[in-house]
Amino acid sequence: MTPDTQDIEPDRQSFHMTPDEFRRHGKELVDWVADYLERVEDFPVLSRSAPGSVRAALPARPPEQPESFAAMLADVDDVVLPGVTHWQSPSFFAYFPANSSGPSVLGDLLSAGLGVQGMLWATSPAATEVETHVLDWLAELLDLPPAFRSDGTGGGVIQDSASSSSLVALVAARERATGGESNRAGVRPGLTAYASSQAHSSVEKAARIAGVGSAGLRTVDVDPDTLAMDPAALERAMAADAEAGRRPFFVVATVGTTGTNAMDPLRAVGEVARRYGAWLHVDAAMSGSAAVCPELRWVHDGLELADSYVVDAHKWLFTNFDCSAFYVADREALVSALSIVPEYLRNTASESGDVIDYRDWMVPLGRRFRALKLWFVLRWYGAEGLRHHVREHVALAQDLATWVDAQPSFERLVATPLNLVTLAHVDGDGATQRLLDEVNASGQAYLTHTRVHGRLAVRVSVGGTWTQARHVEALKDLLREAAG
Ligand code: PLP
C-alpha cells in the first residue's frame, strides 16, 4: 500500500476536509456503496480472510502526512473488502439478518452530518421529538398495546441493541421490585429472574451486569416439541423461590428465539409473572417485525401483559445497525433507576417536566440522532412496503420448509413459524456438518447452525433486504448437491 498524499496547498491553514471536498468525496463514496450493492452477489458471502491477514495489509504506524481520499477508497477495495462477510448479500442466510437499505444509509449519513448529541431534549429538541414520534409510529405499525405509546405512562426509545434493551429492562424491574433500594444500597442476594433455556445470551449478560448474577437467573424448561417456555415450569420455579424467601422480580419471554424461532406463550407467561408481581420483558428482537403484517400479529398475543418490549429495527426492518426499539408500559421505574442529574446537565426544559431526556432511559449519556434512519425507512417504504417485504421473506421460508420436508436426505427439526428453517441431514451430525461446511465453502451462501435436543442443525434465516425467490432456489440446489 503506497500512501497517496494529498496535494497540500503551501498556504493551507487547515487540514479539515472542506465542504467542497466533502461534496466531491461524498459523491464518490455514495457511488462506491451503490456499486457495492450492485455487485454484492459476486463476492463469496463468508469472508475467506485468514486470521491476521487484514491487519498484515495495514501499515504498522499511523500516517504522519495527510493521505488522499482516493488512497483510502483503494484500500477499502484491496484490504477491507476481502475481510468482509457480506451481510447484505441476498444469499446471507446466517444468524438473524442485519438489514440495511438506501433510505436508512442516507438517514445515518444525515445523522453523522448533523453531528447532534441528543442526550437531553435541550441539546437538540428535534433529536428527541422525532425519536418519540417515530417510535409511536412504529408502535402503531406493529399494533403494540396502547400503554407503550408516549402519550400515556409509557413510551419508546432507541437503544443500540436488544442486549442493552434487556439490560435496562432488568434494571427498571429491579428498581420497581426493591423500591429503589438496589440503586441506593447495592443489590442484595435473593432477587431472581427467569428466562427459558432458549433465551438469548444477552439476558444472562444483563443479569451479570445488574448484579443479579448468572446464579440469580433461573433457566426455565421448554416444551420439548415447540421449544417454547413452559408456563407451568415457570410457575414452579417462581413458587419455589418465593417459598424460599427469595424475590422473583423479572421474567423474559422471547418472541422468536435465536436458535429455532420458538415463540414463548406471552399470555400464559405474563399471567404467571403477574401473580408474583414480576416484571415481564418481551424480547422480540427479530420476530417482532412480523407484526407489521396483520395476519402475523399472533406473535404478540398477550403482549398487553408486558412491562417492556424490544424489537430490533436493525434486524428485520430494513434499518441499519444500530436501531433497537425499546418500549416500556410505565416509564417511571426506568427513569428513576437511571436518572442522575449533575449540575452541569441542569436546564429549564428538563426542570419544567414537559420534555423527555432520553439519557435517563439508557446506559450511555451521549446519543446519536438515530431516529433519522428509522424515520426515512418508515417514510420510504410506507407500511405497505414493509408488509410486502416481510411477507415475501415469510413466504420464501415457508416454501423452503415445504421443500425440505419433501427431501429424503433432510428433516426439519422444529416448526417454521415465520422465516427461519431449521433442518438436519437424516444421516446424523457428521453429515449435517459436512452439509454446512460445503455450502459455506462454496461462497454462494452462508448458513449457521444450532443444536436441537443435542442434534446439530442448520439454520436458514430468510430476511435479507435483497433476498428473493431466486436466491432461495439457488440455496435449494446447493443443499441438494451438498447432501450427496
Ligand atoms: N435477543 C434475541 C432473541 C436475538 O436473536 C438477538 C440477536 O440475534 C439478541 C437478543 C441480541 O441482539 P443485539 O445484537 O441487538 O443485542
CSV table of N, CA and C and ligand atoms in Angstrom, one decimal, residues 96 161-163 200 202 254 256 258 283 285 312 314-315 321, ligand 1:
chain,number,residue,atom,x,y,z
A,96,PHE,N,-29.3,-14.1,12.4
A,96,PHE,CA,-30.5,-13.4,12.0
A,96,PHE,C,-30.1,-12.3,11.1
A,161,SER,N,-28.9,-1.8,21.0
A,161,SER,CA,-29.0,-3.2,20.8
A,161,SER,C,-30.1,-3.8,21.7
A,162,ALA,N,-30.6,-5.0,21.3
A,162,ALA,CA,-31.5,-5.7,22.1
A,162,ALA,C,-30.9,-6.0,23.5
A,163,SER,N,-29.6,-6.3,23.4
A,163,SER,CA,-28.9,-6.6,24.7
A,163,SER,C,-29.0,-5.4,25.7
A,200,HIS,N,-32.0,-15.6,24.6
A,200,HIS,CA,-30.7,-15.1,24.1
A,200,HIS,C,-29.7,-14.9,25.3
A,202,SER,N,-27.9,-12.6,25.9
A,202,SER,CA,-27.9,-11.2,26.4
A,202,SER,C,-28.7,-11.1,27.7
A,254,THR,N,-39.5,-14.7,25.1
A,254,THR,CA,-38.9,-14.5,23.8
A,254,THR,C,-40.0,-14.7,22.7
A,256,GLY,N,-39.7,-15.5,19.2
A,256,GLY,CA,-38.7,-15.9,18.2
A,256,GLY,C,-37.3,-16.1,18.7
A,258,THR,N,-33.5,-17.2,19.2
A,258,THR,CA,-32.4,-17.1,18.2
A,258,THR,C,-32.1,-18.5,17.6
A,283,ASP,N,-38.7,-10.1,24.6
A,283,ASP,CA,-37.6,-9.9,23.7
A,283,ASP,C,-38.1,-10.5,22.3
A,285,ALA,N,-36.6,-9.5,19.4
A,285,ALA,CA,-35.6,-8.9,18.7
A,285,ALA,C,-35.8,-8.9,17.2
A,312,ASP,N,-35.8,-5.2,17.3
A,312,ASP,CA,-34.6,-4.6,16.6
A,312,ASP,C,-35.0,-4.2,15.2
A,314,HIS,N,-33.0,-3.0,13.4
A,314,HIS,CA,-31.8,-3.3,12.6
A,314,HIS,C,-31.6,-4.8,12.3
A,315,LYS,N,-32.6,-5.5,12.7
A,315,LYS,CA,-32.6,-6.9,12.2
A,315,LYS,C,-33.4,-7.1,11.0
A,321,PHE,N,-28.0,-1.3,11.5
A,321,PHE,CA,-27.5,-1.3,12.8
A,321,PHE,C,-26.9,0.0,13.2
B,1,PLP,N1,-32.5,-11.3,21.5
B,1,PLP,C1,-32.7,-12.2,20.5
B,1,PLP,C2,-33.9,-13.1,20.5
B,1,PLP,C3,-31.8,-12.3,19.5
B,1,PLP,O1,-31.9,-13.1,18.5
B,1,PLP,C4,-30.6,-11.4,19.5
B,1,PLP,C5,-29.7,-11.5,18.4
B,1,PLP,O2,-29.8,-12.2,17.5
B,1,PLP,C6,-30.5,-10.6,20.6
B,1,PLP,C7,-31.4,-10.5,21.6
B,1,PLP,C8,-29.3,-9.6,20.7
B,1,PLP,O3,-29.4,-8.6,19.7
B,1,PLP,P1,-28.5,-7.3,19.7
B,1,PLP,O4,-27.4,-7.7,18.8
B,1,PLP,O5,-29.3,-6.2,19.2
B,1,PLP,O6,-28.0,-7.1,21.1
